[in-house]
CSV table of C-alpha atoms in Angstrom, one decimal:
chain,number,residue,atom,x,y,z
N,982,MET,CA,-0.1,-0.2,0.3
N,983,ASP,CA,3.1,2.6,0.4
N,984,ALA,CA,3.9,1.7,-3.3
N,985,PHE,CA,0.5,3.1,-4.2
N,986,ILE,CA,0.2,5.9,-2.1
N,987,ALA,CA,3.5,7.3,-2.6
N,988,SER,CA,2.8,7.1,-5.9
N,989,ILE,CA,-0.4,8.9,-6.4
N,990,LEU,CA,1.2,11.7,-4.4
N,991,ALA,CA,4.8,11.7,-6.0
N,992,VAL,CA,3.1,11.5,-9.8
N,993,ALA,CA,0.1,13.6,-9.3
N,994,LEU,CA,2.4,16.5,-7.3
N,995,ALA,CA,5.3,16.4,-10.2
N,996,GLU,CA,2.8,16.7,-13.0
N,997,VAL,CA,1.4,19.9,-11.4
N,998,GLY,CA,2.7,22.7,-14.0
N,999,ASP,CA,4.1,19.9,-15.9
N,1000,LYS,CA,4.3,19.8,-20.0
N,1001,THR,CA,2.0,16.9,-20.2
N,1002,GLN,CA,-0.6,18.9,-17.9
N,1003,LEU,CA,-0.2,22.8,-20.6
N,1004,LEU,CA,-0.7,20.1,-23.2
N,1005,ALA,CA,-4.2,18.7,-21.6
N,1006,LEU,CA,-4.9,22.3,-21.2
N,1007,PHE,CA,-4.3,22.9,-24.8
N,1008,LEU,CA,-6.5,19.8,-25.9
N,1009,THR,CA,-9.1,20.8,-23.7
N,1010,ALA,CA,-8.8,24.2,-26.1
N,1011,VAL,CA,-9.1,22.5,-29.4
N,1012,PHE,CA,-11.2,19.8,-28.8
N,1013,ALA,CA,-15.0,20.0,-27.3
N,1014,ARG,CA,-15.0,15.8,-26.3
N,1015,LYS,CA,-13.6,16.1,-22.4
N,1016,SER,CA,-14.2,12.3,-21.7
N,1017,ALA,CA,-12.0,11.7,-24.8
N,1018,ILE,CA,-9.5,13.5,-23.9
N,1019,VAL,CA,-9.5,12.2,-20.3
N,1020,LEU,CA,-9.7,8.8,-22.0
N,1021,GLY,CA,-7.0,9.6,-24.1
N,1022,ILE,CA,-4.7,10.4,-21.0
N,1023,PHE,CA,-5.4,7.6,-19.0
N,1024,VAL,CA,-4.8,5.2,-22.2
N,1025,ALA,CA,-1.6,6.7,-22.9
N,1026,THR,CA,-0.3,6.8,-19.0
N,1027,ILE,CA,-1.2,3.2,-18.5
N,1028,LEU,CA,1.0,2.5,-21.6
N,1029,ASN,CA,4.4,4.5,-20.9
N,1030,HIS,CA,4.0,4.2,-17.1
N,1031,ALA,CA,3.3,0.4,-17.4
N,1032,VAL,CA,6.7,0.2,-19.4
N,1033,SER,CA,8.2,2.5,-16.8
N,1034,ALA,CA,7.2,0.5,-13.4
N,1035,TRP,CA,8.2,-2.8,-15.4
N,1036,PHE,CA,12.1,-1.3,-16.0
N,1037,GLY,CA,11.7,-0.3,-12.3
N,1038,VAL,CA,11.1,-3.3,-11.3
N,1039,TRP,CA,13.4,-4.8,-13.3
N,1040,ILE,CA,16.5,-2.5,-12.5
N,1041,SER,CA,15.6,-3.3,-8.8
N,1042,GLU,CA,15.7,-7.4,-9.6
N,1043,HIS,CA,19.2,-6.5,-11.2
N,1044,LEU,CA,21.1,-4.5,-9.1
N,1045,SER,CA,22.3,-5.0,-5.5
N,1046,GLN,CA,20.4,-3.6,-2.7
N,1047,SER,CA,23.0,-0.8,-1.7
N,1048,THR,CA,23.9,-0.1,-5.1
N,1049,LEU,CA,19.6,0.3,-6.0
N,1050,THR,CA,19.5,2.3,-2.8
N,1051,TRP,CA,21.9,4.8,-3.7
N,1052,ILE,CA,20.9,5.3,-7.1
N,1053,VAL,CA,17.2,5.5,-6.1
N,1054,ALA,CA,17.8,8.0,-3.3
N,1055,ILE,CA,20.0,10.2,-5.2
N,1056,SER,CA,17.3,10.3,-8.3
N,1057,PHE,CA,14.3,10.9,-5.9
N,1058,ILE,CA,16.8,14.2,-4.7
N,1059,ALA,CA,17.8,15.0,-8.4
N,1060,VAL,CA,14.1,14.7,-9.4
N,1061,GLY,CA,13.1,17.0,-6.2
N,1062,LEU,CA,15.5,19.5,-7.4
N,1063,TRP,CA,14.3,19.5,-11.3
N,1064,LEU,CA,11.3,19.9,-10.2
N,1065,LEU,CA,11.6,23.6,-9.2
N,1066,ILE,CA,12.4,24.3,-12.9
N,1067,PRO,CA,9.4,25.0,-14.3
N,1068,ASP,CA,8.3,23.5,-17.9
N,1069,LYS,CA,8.0,25.3,-21.2
N,1070,ASP,CA,4.6,24.5,-23.5
N,1071,ASP,CA,6.2,22.7,-26.2
N,1072,GLU,CA,4.9,22.9,-29.5
N,1073,VAL,CA,2.4,20.4,-30.3
N,1074,ASP,CA,2.5,18.6,-33.8
N,1075,GLU,CA,-0.8,19.8,-35.3
N,1076,LYS,CA,-0.7,16.4,-38.0
N,1077,TYR,CA,-2.5,14.6,-35.2
N,1078,MET,CA,-5.4,16.9,-34.5
N,1079,LYS,CA,-6.9,15.6,-37.6
N,1080,TRP,CA,-7.2,12.3,-35.8
N,1081,GLY,CA,-9.8,13.5,-33.2
N,1082,ALA,CA,-9.6,13.9,-29.3
N,1083,PHE,CA,-8.8,10.4,-28.2
N,1084,VAL,CA,-6.3,9.7,-31.4
N,1085,ALA,CA,-4.7,12.8,-30.5
N,1086,THR,CA,-4.5,12.9,-27.1
N,1087,THR,CA,-3.3,9.2,-26.8
N,1088,VAL,CA,-0.5,9.7,-29.1
N,1089,LEU,CA,0.8,13.0,-27.6
N,1090,PHE,CA,0.4,12.4,-24.3
N,1091,PHE,CA,2.6,9.1,-25.0
N,1092,PHE,CA,5.3,11.1,-26.8
N,1093,ALA,CA,5.3,13.9,-24.2
N,1094,GLU,CA,5.5,11.4,-21.1
N,1095,ILE,CA,8.8,10.0,-22.3
N,1096,GLY,CA,11.7,11.2,-20.3
N,1097,ASP,CA,9.6,13.5,-18.7
N,1098,LYS,CA,9.5,14.0,-14.0
N,1099,THR,CA,6.6,11.6,-13.8
N,1100,GLN,CA,8.1,8.9,-15.9
N,1101,ILE,CA,11.2,9.5,-14.4
N,1102,ALA,CA,9.2,9.4,-11.1
N,1103,THR,CA,7.5,5.8,-12.2
N,1104,VAL,CA,10.9,4.3,-12.5
N,1105,LEU,CA,12.2,5.1,-9.4
N,1106,LEU,CA,8.9,4.6,-7.2
N,1107,ALA,CA,9.1,1.1,-9.4
N,1108,ALA,CA,12.6,0.5,-8.6
N,1109,ASN,CA,12.3,1.5,-4.9
N,1110,TYR,CA,9.0,-0.4,-4.3
N,1111,ASN,CA,9.5,-3.4,-6.2
N,1112,ASP,CA,6.1,-3.4,-6.7
N,1113,PHE,CA,4.7,-3.3,-10.6
N,1114,VAL,CA,1.3,-3.1,-9.7
N,1115,MET,CA,0.7,-0.8,-7.1
N,1116,VAL,CA,3.3,2.0,-8.5
N,1117,LEU,CA,1.3,1.4,-12.3
N,1118,MET,CA,-2.1,2.1,-10.4
N,1119,GLY,CA,-1.0,4.7,-8.2
N,1120,SER,CA,1.3,6.6,-11.0
N,1121,THR,CA,-1.8,6.5,-13.2
N,1122,ALA,CA,-3.8,7.8,-10.5
N,1123,GLY,CA,-1.7,10.3,-9.8
N,1124,MET,CA,-1.8,11.3,-13.6
N,1125,MET,CA,-5.4,11.4,-13.7
N,1126,LEU,CA,-6.0,13.6,-10.4
N,1127,ALA,CA,-3.4,16.3,-11.8
N,1128,ASN,CA,-5.0,16.1,-15.1
N,1129,VAL,CA,-8.5,15.4,-15.4
N,1130,PRO,CA,-9.3,18.9,-13.5
N,1131,VAL,CA,-7.3,20.7,-15.7
N,1132,VAL,CA,-9.7,19.1,-18.9
N,1133,TYR,CA,-12.9,20.0,-17.2
N,1134,MET,CA,-11.7,23.4,-14.9
N,1135,GLY,CA,-9.2,24.1,-17.7
N,1136,ALA,CA,-7.6,28.0,-17.3
N,1137,TRP,CA,-9.4,28.8,-14.3
N,1138,LEU,CA,-7.6,26.0,-12.5
N,1139,MET,CA,-4.5,27.4,-14.1
N,1140,LYS,CA,-5.2,30.9,-12.4
N,1141,VAL,CA,-5.9,30.3,-9.0
N,1142,LEU,CA,-3.3,27.1,-8.2
N,1143,PRO,CA,-0.2,28.5,-6.8
N,1144,PHE,CA,2.0,26.7,-8.8
N,1145,LYS,CA,5.1,27.9,-7.1
N,1146,LEU,CA,4.1,26.5,-3.8
N,1147,VAL,CA,3.1,22.9,-5.6
N,1148,ARG,CA,6.4,22.8,-6.9
N,1149,ILE,CA,8.2,23.5,-3.9
N,1150,GLY,CA,6.0,21.1,-2.0
N,1151,ALA,CA,6.7,18.3,-4.8
N,1152,CYS,CA,10.2,19.0,-4.4
N,1153,ILE,CA,10.2,18.5,-0.6
N,1154,LEU,CA,8.0,15.0,-1.2
N,1155,PHE,CA,11.0,14.0,-3.7
N,1156,LEU,CA,13.8,15.0,-1.0
N,1157,ILE,CA,11.7,13.1,2.0
N,1158,LEU,CA,11.1,10.2,-0.5
N,1159,GLY,CA,15.0,10.2,-1.5
N,1160,VAL,CA,16.2,10.6,2.3
N,1161,ALA,CA,13.3,7.5,3.4
N,1162,THR,CA,14.6,5.3,1.0
N,1163,LEU,CA,18.6,6.0,2.7
N,1164,LEU,CA,17.1,5.8,5.9
N,1165,ARG,CA,15.0,2.4,5.3
N,1166,HIS,CA,18.1,0.7,3.7
N,1167,TYR,CA,20.6,1.5,6.5
N,1168,TYR,CA,18.5,1.9,9.6
N,1169,PHE,CA,15.4,-0.3,9.4
């Protein structure tokens, strides 16, 4: 259960203000079918984070516990610090727009997630907890918690959220995960 809760919190907070959240806002402005956008986000996240969680579990099974602990702890801290750097709105490839809300969202979200903070966080969480299912479910729930409100409430939500404070909170959470990883390995 720890893997599930940590994954929800880490990914939901890391996603706030992220380029994929900005992509959700863009898609909401382009397409009227909000449910198709939400479904596209869900499918893209499941596909992308399944590969990420599998890779994280694979890493955890092929590295010594001590090496894995240090890699995961340092990476959590690095992602935490990376969260302090705001994402820029990347240009969206217009050719996908003609395919409709679901396909455009699925394709664009899947590719936007490659190498993104939340994908890296999913790899790290799966490596840390060695739990594919709970991390996949938690990271997907976190993505949906962060993006579904943007799809339905759009620009209003983006104006009222204190992104700087959310970013700092997410940074602190990842720093805590990094330190907790070390403490759990060496003291518990």
